[in-house]
PDB file of C-alpha atoms in Angstrom:
ATOM      1  CA  MET A 288      -8.818  77.957  18.486  1.00  0.00           C
ATOM      2  CA  SER A 289      -9.797  74.426  16.746  1.00  0.00           C
ATOM      3  CA  THR A 290     -13.260  72.822  17.819  1.00  0.00           C
ATOM      4  CA  GLY A 291     -12.860  69.634  15.465  1.00  0.00           C
ATOM      5  CA  THR A 292     -11.570  66.777  16.842  1.00  0.00           C
ATOM      6  CA  THR A 293      -8.392  64.688  16.165  1.00  0.00           C
ATOM      7  CA  PRO A 294      -7.895  62.947  13.447  1.00  0.00           C
ATOM      8  CA  ALA A 295      -7.116  59.465  14.571  1.00  0.00           C
ATOM      9  CA  THR A 296      -3.217  58.032  13.839  1.00  0.00           C
ATOM     10  CA  VAL A 297      -3.045  55.250  11.613  1.00  0.00           C
ATOM     11  CA  PRO A 298       0.126  52.977  13.177  1.00  0.00           C
ATOM     12  CA  THR A 299       2.010  51.563   9.751  1.00  0.00           C
ATOM     13  CA  ALA A 300       3.808  48.815   9.971  1.00  0.00           C
ATOM     14  CA  PRO A 301       8.013  49.545   9.722  1.00  0.00           C
ATOM     15  CA  ALA A 302       9.454  49.619   6.354  1.00  0.00           C
ATOM     16  CA  GLY A 303      11.250  46.410   7.044  1.00  0.00           C
ATOM     17  CA  SER A 304       8.657  44.396   8.093  1.00  0.00           C
ATOM     18  CA  PRO A 305       7.685  40.780   6.296  1.00  0.00           C
ATOM     19  CA  ALA A 306       3.716  42.954   6.728  1.00  0.00           C
ATOM     20  CA  ALA A 307       4.641  46.532   5.162  1.00  0.00           C
ATOM     21  CA  GLY A 308       5.135  44.096   2.247  1.00  0.00           C
ATOM     22  CA  PRO A 309       2.871  41.432  -0.266  1.00  0.00           C
ATOM     23  CA  ALA A 310       1.870  38.583   1.799  1.00  0.00           C
ATOM     24  CA  ARG A 311       3.755  35.388   1.993  1.00  0.00           C
ATOM     25  CA  ARG A 312       2.518  32.688  -0.297  1.00  0.00           C
ATOM     26  CA  LEU A 313       1.926  29.520   1.383  1.00  0.00           C
ATOM     27  CA  PRO A 314       3.408  26.678   0.259  1.00  0.00           C
ATOM     28  CA  GLY A 315       1.282  24.219  -2.095  1.00  0.00           C
ATOM     29  CA  PRO A 316       0.439  20.343  -1.359  1.00  0.00           C
ATOM     30  CA  LEU A 317       2.586  18.817  -3.537  1.00  0.00           C
ATOM     31  CA  ARG A 318       4.855  20.868  -1.386  1.00  0.00           C
ATOM     32  CA  ILE A 319       3.791  19.886   1.838  1.00  0.00           C
ATOM     33  CA  GLY A 320       2.440  16.668   1.416  1.00  0.00           C
ATOM     34  CA  LEU A 321       6.185  15.260   0.739  1.00  0.00           C
ATOM     35  CA  SER A 322       6.919  16.643   3.598  1.00  0.00           C
ATOM     36  CA  ARG A 323       4.269  15.735   5.661  1.00  0.00           C
ATOM     37  CA  GLY A 324       5.195  11.945   4.048  1.00  0.00           C
ATOM     38  CA  TRP A 325       8.640  12.759   5.624  1.00  0.00           C
ATOM     39  CA  VAL A 326       7.131  13.109   9.092  1.00  0.00           C
ATOM     40  CA  GLU A 327       5.311  10.214   8.084  1.00  0.00           C
ATOM     41  CA  ILE A 328       7.850   8.264   7.015  1.00  0.00           C
ATOM     42  CA  ARG A 329      10.531   9.266  10.564  1.00  0.00           C
ATOM     43  CA  ALA A 330       7.220   8.285  13.143  1.00  0.00           C
ATOM     44  CA  PHE A 331       7.039   5.493  11.309  1.00  0.00           C
ATOM     45  CA  SER A 332      10.266   4.306  11.890  1.00  0.00           C
ATOM     46  CA  ARG A 333      10.062   4.693  15.866  1.00  0.00           C
ATOM     47  CA  GLU A 334       7.445   2.249  16.029  1.00  0.00           C
ATOM     48  CA  TRP A 335       9.740  -0.375  15.660  1.00  0.00           C
ATOM     49  CA  GLU A 336       8.737  -3.708  16.524  1.00  0.00           C
ATOM     50  CA  SER A 337       6.170  -2.362  14.025  1.00  0.00           C
ATOM     51  CA  LEU A 338       9.172  -1.395  10.937  1.00  0.00           C
ATOM     52  CA  ILE A 339      10.456  -4.444  11.703  1.00  0.00           C
ATOM     53  CA  PHE A 340       7.144  -6.646  11.598  1.00  0.00           C
ATOM     54  CA  THR A 341       6.140  -5.038   8.701  1.00  0.00           C
ATOM     55  CA  PHE A 342       9.736  -5.629   6.812  1.00  0.00           C
ATOM     56  CA  SER A 343       9.972  -9.091   8.024  1.00  0.00           C
ATOM     57  CA  LEU A 344       7.192 -10.577   7.192  1.00  0.00           C
ATOM     58  CA  PRO A 345       7.787 -11.457   3.794  1.00  0.00           C
ATOM     59  CA  ALA A 346      10.961 -12.189   4.201  1.00  0.00           C
ATOM     60  CA  LEU A 347      10.535 -14.589   6.701  1.00  0.00           C
ATOM     61  CA  ILE A 348       7.874 -16.766   4.563  1.00  0.00           C
ATOM     62  CA  LEU A 349       9.712 -17.042   1.734  1.00  0.00           C
ATOM     63  CA  VAL A 350      12.383 -18.219   3.741  1.00  0.00           C
ATOM     64  CA  LEU A 351      10.389 -20.352   5.537  1.00  0.00           C
ATOM     65  CA  PHE A 352       8.966 -22.116   2.832  1.00  0.00           C
ATOM     66  CA  ALA A 353      11.827 -22.364   0.278  1.00  0.00           C
ATOM     67  CA  SER A 354      13.596 -24.054   3.387  1.00  0.00           C
ATOM     68  CA  ILE A 355      10.378 -25.997   3.773  1.00  0.00           C
ATOM     69  CA  PHE A 356       8.412 -27.067   0.417  1.00  0.00           C
ATOM     70  CA  ASP A 357      11.632 -27.077  -1.613  1.00  0.00           C
ATOM     71  CA  GLY A 358      12.132 -30.712  -4.105  1.00  0.00           C
ATOM     72  CA  MET A 359       8.578 -31.746  -2.529  1.00  0.00           C
ATOM     73  CA  PHE A 360       6.662 -30.895  -5.241  1.00  0.00           C
ATOM     74  CA  ASP A 361       7.028 -30.296  -8.461  1.00  0.00           C
ATOM     75  CA  MET A 362       7.057 -26.854  -8.579  1.00  0.00           C
ATOM     76  CA  GLY A 363       9.115 -27.159 -11.947  1.00  0.00           C
ATOM     77  CA  MET A 364      11.399 -24.792 -10.527  1.00  0.00           C
ATOM     78  CA  PRO A 365      13.384 -24.220  -6.828  1.00  0.00           C
ATOM     79  CA  ALA A 366      10.607 -23.186  -4.288  1.00  0.00           C
ATOM     80  CA  VAL A 367      11.763 -19.701  -3.631  1.00  0.00           C
ATOM     81  CA  ASP A 368      11.108 -19.739  -7.326  1.00  0.00           C
ATOM     82  CA  TYR A 369       8.462 -19.772  -7.299  1.00  0.00           C
ATOM     83  CA  TYR A 370       7.330 -18.159  -3.997  1.00  0.00           C
ATOM     84  CA  LEU A 371       9.121 -15.360  -4.838  1.00  0.00           C
ATOM     85  CA  PRO A 372       6.320 -12.757  -7.038  1.00  0.00           C
ATOM     86  CA  GLY A 373       4.000 -13.978  -4.566  1.00  0.00           C
ATOM     87  CA  MET A 374       5.300 -12.940  -1.398  1.00  0.00           C
ATOM     88  CA  ILE A 375       5.769  -9.747  -3.352  1.00  0.00           C
ATOM     89  CA  ALA A 376       2.162  -9.259  -4.233  1.00  0.00           C
ATOM     90  CA  MET A 377       2.065  -9.790  -0.596  1.00  0.00           C
ATOM     91  CA  GLY A 378       4.037  -7.939   1.171  1.00  0.00           C
ATOM     92  CA  LEU A 379       2.654  -4.499  -1.403  1.00  0.00           C
ATOM     93  CA  MET A 380      -1.126  -4.956   0.092  1.00  0.00           C
ATOM     94  CA  SER A 381       1.132  -5.099   3.137  1.00  0.00           C
ATOM     95  CA  VAL A 382       2.483  -1.985   4.037  1.00  0.00           C
ATOM     96  CA  SER A 383      -0.679  -0.114   1.848  1.00  0.00           C
ATOM     97  CA  PHE A 384      -4.100  -2.226   2.377  1.00  0.00           C
ATOM     98  CA  GLN A 385      -3.770  -3.482   5.573  1.00  0.00           C
ATOM     99  CA  GLN A 386      -1.331  -0.653   6.475  1.00  0.00           C
ATOM    100  CA  LEU A 387      -3.532   2.166   5.203  1.00  0.00           C
ATOM    101  CA  GLY A 388      -6.334   0.528   6.986  1.00  0.00           C
ATOM    102  CA  THR A 389      -5.610   0.188  10.053  1.00  0.00           C
ATOM    103  CA  SER A 390      -3.464   2.803  11.215  1.00  0.00           C
ATOM    104  CA  ILE A 391      -5.839   6.020   9.452  1.00  0.00           C
ATOM    105  CA  ALA A 392      -8.339   4.711  11.596  1.00  0.00           C
ATOM    106  CA  GLY A 393      -6.063   4.667  14.277  1.00  0.00           C
ATOM    107  CA  GLU A 394      -5.674   7.844  13.870  1.00  0.00           C
ATOM    108  CA  ARG A 395      -8.872   9.123  12.585  1.00  0.00           C
ATOM    109  CA  GLU A 396     -10.158   7.440  16.775  1.00  0.00           C
ATOM    110  CA  LEU A 397      -7.825   8.912  18.090  1.00  0.00           C
ATOM    111  CA  GLY A 398      -8.814  12.284  16.931  1.00  0.00           C
ATOM    112  CA  GLY A 399      -5.709  13.318  14.676  1.00  0.00           C
ATOM    113  CA  LEU A 400      -7.081  13.696  10.812  1.00  0.00           C
ATOM    114  CA  ARG A 401      -9.632  16.109  13.148  1.00  0.00           C
ATOM    115  CA  ARG A 402      -7.240  18.032  14.134  1.00  0.00           C
ATOM    116  CA  LEU A 403      -5.355  17.828  10.926  1.00  0.00           C
ATOM    117  CA  ARG A 404      -8.100  18.570   9.070  1.00  0.00           C
ATOM    118  CA  GLY A 405      -8.831  22.365  11.681  1.00  0.00           C
ATOM    119  CA  THR A 406      -4.544  23.228   9.946  1.00  0.00           C
ATOM    120  CA  PRO A 407      -4.807  25.295   6.776  1.00  0.00           C
ATOM    121  CA  MET A 408      -2.857  22.040   5.515  1.00  0.00           C
ATOM    122  CA  PRO A 409      -4.778  21.372   2.097  1.00  0.00           C
ATOM    123  CA  PRO A 410      -6.677  17.889   2.052  1.00  0.00           C
ATOM    124  CA  SER A 411      -5.058  16.292  -0.708  1.00  0.00           C
ATOM    125  CA  ALA A 412      -1.364  17.116   1.412  1.00  0.00           C
ATOM    126  CA  TYR A 413      -3.125  14.854   3.881  1.00  0.00           C
ATOM    127  CA  PHE A 414      -3.720  11.488   0.983  1.00  0.00           C
ATOM    128  CA  ILE A 415       0.334  12.730  -0.484  1.00  0.00           C
ATOM    129  CA  GLY A 416       2.101  11.766   3.066  1.00  0.00           C
ATOM    130  CA  LYS A 417       0.641   8.794   3.509  1.00  0.00           C
ATOM    131  CA  THR A 418       1.386   8.314  -1.054  1.00  0.00           C
ATOM    132  CA  VAL A 419       5.062   8.981   0.427  1.00  0.00           C
ATOM    133  CA  LEU A 420       4.834   6.617   3.385  1.00  0.00           C
ATOM    134  CA  VAL A 421       3.318   3.795   1.267  1.00  0.00           C
ATOM    135  CA  ALA A 422       6.408   4.515  -1.913  1.00  0.00           C
ATOM    136  CA  PHE A 423       8.614   3.826   0.942  1.00  0.00           C
ATOM    137  CA  LEU A 424       7.576   0.714   2.240  1.00  0.00           C
ATOM    138  CA  SER A 425       7.151  -0.874  -1.152  1.00  0.00           C
ATOM    139  CA  LEU A 426       9.880  -0.162  -2.176  1.00  0.00           C
ATOM    140  CA  GLY A 427      12.049  -1.406   1.004  1.00  0.00           C
ATOM    141  CA  GLN A 428       9.910  -4.857   1.901  1.00  0.00           C
ATOM    142  CA  THR A 429      10.545  -5.816  -2.855  1.00  0.00           C
ATOM    143  CA  VAL A 430      14.061  -4.886  -2.756  1.00  0.00           C
ATOM    144  CA  LEU A 431      14.401  -6.561   1.205  1.00  0.00           C
ATOM    145  CA  LEU A 432      12.640 -10.249  -0.277  1.00  0.00           C
ATOM    146  CA  LEU A 433      14.728  -9.813  -3.406  1.00  0.00           C
ATOM    147  CA  GLY A 434      18.078  -9.145  -1.462  1.00  0.00           C
ATOM    148  CA  VAL A 435      17.049 -12.381   0.616  1.00  0.00           C
ATOM    149  CA  ALA A 436      15.918 -14.487  -2.065  1.00  0.00           C
ATOM    150  CA  ALA A 437      19.500 -13.581  -4.033  1.00  0.00           C
ATOM    151  CA  LEU A 438      21.588 -13.618  -1.825  1.00  0.00           C
ATOM    152  CA  GLY A 439      20.716 -16.173   0.353  1.00  0.00           C
ATOM    153  CA  PHE A 440      19.223 -18.597  -2.345  1.00  0.00           C
ATOM    154  CA  ASP A 441      20.697 -18.182  -5.541  1.00  0.00           C
ATOM    155  CA  ALA A 442      17.531 -17.299  -6.920  1.00  0.00           C
ATOM    156  CA  ASP A 443      16.503 -16.281 -10.364  1.00  0.00           C
ATOM    157  CA  LEU A 444      16.201 -12.694 -10.936  1.00  0.00           C
ATOM    158  CA  PRO A 445      14.825 -11.081 -14.107  1.00  0.00           C
ATOM    159  CA  THR A 446      17.669  -9.918 -16.634  1.00  0.00           C
ATOM    160  CA  GLY A 447      15.153  -8.836 -19.096  1.00  0.00           C
ATOM    161  CA  ALA A 448      13.728  -5.243 -20.083  1.00  0.00           C
ATOM    162  CA  ASP A 449      10.448  -6.763 -20.443  1.00  0.00           C
ATOM    163  CA  SER A 450      10.143  -8.568 -17.221  1.00  0.00           C
ATOM    164  CA  TRP A 451      11.577  -5.659 -14.774  1.00  0.00           C
ATOM    165  CA  THR A 452       9.185  -2.989 -17.542  1.00  0.00           C
ATOM    166  CA  THR A 453       5.903  -5.723 -16.920  1.00  0.00           C
ATOM    167  CA  LEU A 454       7.194  -5.579 -12.551  1.00  0.00           C
ATOM    168  CA  ALA A 455       7.399  -2.219 -12.198  1.00  0.00           C
ATOM    169  CA  TRP A 456       3.575  -1.089 -13.898  1.00  0.00           C
ATOM    170  CA  VAL A 457       1.896  -4.216 -11.325  1.00  0.00           C
ATOM    171  CA  LEU A 458       4.020  -2.813  -8.577  1.00  0.00           C
ATOM    172  CA  LEU A 459       2.517   0.776  -9.401  1.00  0.00           C
ATOM    173  CA  LEU A 460      -1.091  -0.501  -9.763  1.00  0.00           C
ATOM    174  CA  GLY A 461      -1.337  -2.543  -7.773  1.00  0.00           C
ATOM    175  CA  THR A 462       0.168  -0.735  -5.129  1.00  0.00           C
ATOM    176  CA  VAL A 463      -1.841   2.634  -5.863  1.00  0.00           C
ATOM    177  CA  SER A 464      -5.589   0.838  -5.679  1.00  0.00           C
ATOM    178  CA  CYS A 465      -4.656  -1.696  -2.881  1.00  0.00           C
ATOM    179  CA  SER A 466      -3.771   2.189  -0.992  1.00  0.00           C
ATOM    180  CA  LEU A 467      -6.706   3.886  -2.313  1.00  0.00           C
ATOM    181  CA  LEU A 468      -9.108   0.021  -1.341  1.00  0.00           C
ATOM    182  CA  GLY A 469      -7.323   0.497   2.446  1.00  0.00           C
ATOM    183  CA  ILE A 470      -7.966   4.735   3.194  1.00  0.00           C
ATOM    184  CA  ALA A 471     -12.050   3.910   1.900  1.00  0.00           C
ATOM    185  CA  VAL A 472     -12.085   0.480   4.275  1.00  0.00           C
ATOM    186  CA  SER A 473     -10.827   1.860   7.498  1.00  0.00           C
ATOM    187  CA  SER A 474     -14.109   4.162   7.328  1.00  0.00           C
ATOM    188  CA  LEU A 475     -15.707   0.937   7.497  1.00  0.00           C
ATOM    189  CA  ALA A 476     -14.927   0.056  11.082  1.00  0.00           C
ATOM    190  CA  ARG A 477     -15.696   1.884  14.031  1.00  0.00           C
ATOM    191  CA  SER A 478     -13.323   1.697  16.175  1.00  0.00           C
ATOM    192  CA  ALA A 479      -8.917   0.772  14.850  1.00  0.00           C
ATOM    193  CA  GLN A 480     -10.024  -2.239  17.724  1.00  0.00           C
ATOM    194  CA  ALA A 481     -12.321  -2.982  15.224  1.00  0.00           C
ATOM    195  CA  ALA A 482     -10.368  -1.885  11.801  1.00  0.00           C
ATOM    196  CA  SER A 483      -7.508  -5.019  12.279  1.00  0.00           C
ATOM    197  CA  GLY A 484     -10.771  -7.511  11.957  1.00  0.00           C
ATOM    198  CA  VAL A 485     -12.032  -6.202   8.843  1.00  0.00           C
ATOM    199  CA  VAL A 486      -8.944  -4.876   6.818  1.00  0.00           C
ATOM    200  CA  VAL A 487      -6.326  -8.156   8.318  1.00  0.00           C
ATOM    201  CA  VAL A 488      -9.319 -11.552   7.970  1.00  0.00           C
ATOM    202  CA  PRO A 489     -10.062 -10.710   3.968  1.00  0.00           C
ATOM    203  CA  PHE A 490      -6.414  -9.975   3.242  1.00  0.00           C
ATOM    204  CA  LEU A 491      -5.696 -13.420   5.035  1.00  0.00           C
ATOM    205  CA  VAL A 492      -8.190 -14.846   2.818  1.00  0.00           C
ATOM    206  CA  LEU A 493      -7.219 -13.675   0.198  1.00  0.00           C
ATOM    207  CA  GLN A 494      -3.259 -14.394   0.634  1.00  0.00           C
ATOM    208  CA  PHE A 495      -4.974 -18.271  -0.133  1.00  0.00           C
ATOM    209  CA  THR A 496      -7.442 -17.742  -2.379  1.00  0.00           C
ATOM    210  CA  SER A 497      -5.130 -15.550  -5.143  1.00  0.00           C
ATOM    211  CA  GLY A 498      -2.182 -17.621  -5.995  1.00  0.00           C
ATOM    212  CA  VAL A 499       0.198 -16.385  -2.946  1.00  0.00           C
ATOM    213  CA  PHE A 500       0.251 -20.074  -1.071  1.00  0.00           C
ATOM    214  CA  VAL A 501      -1.515 -22.390  -3.255  1.00  0.00           C
ATOM    215  CA  PRO A 502      -1.389 -22.441  -6.934  1.00  0.00           C
ATOM    216  CA  VAL A 503      -4.255 -21.122  -9.748  1.00  0.00           C
ATOM    217  CA  VAL A 504      -4.200 -24.976 -11.123  1.00  0.00           C
ATOM    218  CA  ALA A 505      -5.323 -26.483  -7.570  1.00  0.00           C
ATOM    219  CA  LEU A 506      -7.923 -23.526  -6.681  1.00  0.00           C
ATOM    220  CA  PRO A 507     -11.679 -24.021  -7.604  1.00  0.00           C
ATOM    221  CA  ASP A 508     -13.539 -22.407 -10.669  1.00  0.00           C
ATOM    222  CA  TRP A 509     -15.168 -20.699  -8.395  1.00  0.00           C
ATOM    223  CA  VAL A 510     -12.240 -19.307  -5.777  1.00  0.00           C
ATOM    224  CA  VAL A 511     -10.354 -17.932  -7.955  1.00  0.00           C
ATOM    225  CA  THR A 512     -13.518 -16.631 -10.209  1.00  0.00           C
ATOM    226  CA  ALA A 513     -14.499 -15.163  -6.312  1.00  0.00           C
ATOM    227  CA  ALA A 514     -10.759 -13.764  -5.957  1.00  0.00           C
ATOM    228  CA  GLY A 515     -10.572 -11.919  -9.562  1.00  0.00           C
ATOM    229  CA  LEU A 516     -13.293  -9.590  -7.912  1.00  0.00           C
ATOM    230  CA  PHE A 517     -10.017  -7.947  -6.210  1.00  0.00           C
ATOM    231  CA  PRO A 518      -6.388  -6.999  -7.210  1.00  0.00           C
ATOM    232  CA  LEU A 519      -4.088  -9.780  -5.327  1.00  0.00           C
ATOM    233  CA  LEU A 520      -4.774 -12.409  -8.232  1.00  0.00           C
ATOM    234  CA  TRP A 521      -4.214  -9.293 -10.715  1.00  0.00           C
ATOM    235  CA  MET A 522      -0.956  -8.570  -8.699  1.00  0.00           C
ATOM    236  CA  ALA A 523       0.089 -12.245  -8.155  1.00  0.00           C
ATOM    237  CA  GLN A 524      -0.176 -12.982 -11.659  1.00  0.00           C
ATOM    238  CA  GLY A 525       1.659 -10.160 -13.269  1.00  0.00           C
ATOM    239  CA  MET A 526       4.524 -10.695 -10.971  1.00  0.00           C
ATOM    240  CA  ARG A 527       4.589 -14.184 -11.725  1.00  0.00           C
ATOM    241  CA  ALA A 528       4.909 -13.119 -15.771  1.00  0.00           C
ATOM    242  CA  GLY A 529       7.558 -10.901 -15.194  1.00  0.00           C
ATOM    243  CA  PHE A 530       9.261 -13.243 -12.609  1.00  0.00           C
ATOM    244  CA  PHE A 531       8.915 -16.766 -14.218  1.00  0.00           C
ATOM    245  CA  PRO A 532       9.811 -18.104 -18.106  1.00  0.00           C
ATOM    246  CA  ASP A 533       7.036 -18.006 -20.669  1.00  0.00           C
ATOM    247  CA  GLU A 534       6.290 -22.182 -20.683  1.00  0.00           C
ATOM    248  CA  MET A 535       5.016 -21.522 -16.468  1.00  0.00           C
ATOM    249  CA  ALA A 536       1.508 -18.742 -18.845  1.00  0.00           C
ATOM    250  CA  ALA A 537       0.692 -22.850 -19.157  1.00  0.00           C
ATOM    251  CA  LEU A 538      -0.232 -23.165 -15.253  1.00  0.00           C
ATOM    252  CA  GLU A 539      -2.943 -20.140 -15.304  1.00  0.00           C
ATOM    253  CA  THR A 540      -6.967 -20.375 -15.704  1.00  0.00           C
ATOM    254  CA  GLY A 541      -5.954 -18.508 -19.372  1.00  0.00           C
ATOM    255  CA  GLY A 542      -3.016 -20.771 -19.745  1.00  0.00           C
ATOM    256  CA  SER A 543      -1.178 -17.846 -20.080  1.00  0.00           C
ATOM    257  CA  TRP A 544      -0.048 -13.825 -18.740  1.00  0.00           C
ATOM    258  CA  ASP A 545      -3.274 -12.316 -19.980  1.00  0.00           C
ATOM    259  CA  LEU A 546      -1.455  -9.104 -18.963  1.00  0.00           C
ATOM    260  CA  PRO A 547      -3.683  -6.597 -20.805  1.00  0.00           C
ATOM    261  CA  GLN A 548      -6.050  -8.078 -18.904  1.00  0.00           C
ATOM    262  CA  VAL A 549      -3.846  -8.075 -15.804  1.00  0.00           C
ATOM    263  CA  ALA A 550      -3.481  -3.802 -16.151  1.00  0.00           C
ATOM    264  CA  LEU A 551      -7.486  -3.238 -17.269  1.00  0.00           C
ATOM    265  CA  ALA A 552      -8.628  -5.187 -13.760  1.00  0.00           C
ATOM    266  CA  LEU A 553      -6.094  -3.313 -11.726  1.00  0.00           C
ATOM    267  CA  GLY A 554      -6.820  -0.005 -12.816  1.00  0.00           C
ATOM    268  CA  ALA A 555     -10.377  -0.193 -12.761  1.00  0.00           C
ATOM    269  CA  TRP A 556      -9.926  -0.744  -9.411  1.00  0.00           C
ATOM    270  CA  CYS A 557      -7.769   2.217  -8.884  1.00  0.00           C
ATOM    271  CA  VAL A 558     -10.220   4.201  -9.671  1.00  0.00           C
ATOM    272  CA  VAL A 559     -12.905   1.985  -7.855  1.00  0.00           C
ATOM    273  CA  GLY A 560     -11.125   2.834  -5.167  1.00  0.00           C
ATOM    274  CA  LEU A 561     -10.594   6.207  -5.683  1.00  0.00           C
ATOM    275  CA  ALA A 562     -13.973   6.433  -6.221  1.00  0.00           C
ATOM    276  CA  LEU A 563     -15.091   4.867  -2.562  1.00  0.00           C
ATOM    277  CA  THR A 564     -12.384   7.021  -1.085  1.00  0.00           C
ATOM    278  CA  LEU A 565     -13.979   9.926  -1.697  1.00  0.00           C
ATOM    279  CA  VAL A 566     -17.920   8.392  -1.310  1.00  0.00           C
ATOM    280  CA  THR A 567     -16.523   7.089   2.446  1.00  0.00           C
ATOM    281  CA  PHE A 568     -13.816   8.728   3.251  1.00  0.00           C
ATOM    282  CA  ARG A 569     -13.963  10.643   6.799  1.00  0.00           C
ATOM    283  CA  TRP A 570     -12.287  13.173   9.171  1.00  0.00           C
ATOM    284  CA  LYS A 571     -13.999  12.323  12.253  1.00  0.00           C
ATOM    285  CA  THR A 572     -15.758   9.005  14.099  1.00  0.00           C
ATOM    286  CA  ARG A 573     -19.503   8.618  13.584  1.00  0.00           C
ATOM    287  CA  LYS A 574     -19.825   9.453  17.484  1.00  0.00           C
ATOM    288  CA  ASP A 575     -18.047  12.816  17.368  1.00  0.00           C
ATOM    289  CA  GLY A 576     -20.520  13.644  14.441  1.00  0.00           C
TER     290      GLY A 576
END
């Protein structure tokens, strides 16, 4: 007669079940980030009012300026050719700095960022998703501006490989630097409503002090010096270098396009923006702790 206890039976997973095999690896941050980017694009596209406003505003301003100011001032070229580079630079800052600064502040206030932080999604995937959204908006808005200028006003577009290369790296560095600044500044606002003032007001001021609407040679030296502390002036100057003929460089503050300085300034802002993002970014509002 047995007097011992009966050994407990340990249940085993069926041979064909997932538990029987090795644990499945989760997708990497890049794959998750790209999927997140597609979600960001779809969510943004559903807000058709915001979509139309974001894409159409720079193009609408270009149409107005090209129609009103053509032949009114001695610009050395048609008005549409003169204002096109500045409108592209302004549009890039709009879809990066302004868009991220206000949208992330809204997501933080509604608790979306806090809920995302509590999921297995790597934090880097969230920022990759925002990068995909900004890239989509930047390219779409640039293509729209070029199409309106060329088809509607017969604007002269760059033809040489050097010009397009210049436009490409200015677009890349400018968008990255402004995106990082937008992410960083989103943490300065106490609420989503306050974010509009924190983001829109400096952006509006920079448009008038960075050579977008008013030629830099017509601005006081101290205004140009102050604007040079921010990316938009260098983005507009780099865009003009890609679109304008070489003789137009005489109208710049230094009498030349100074592309190495443009690259240095935008590259420095990428570094500064990244540092500010790492230091200031918050997943929760201040009242949440």
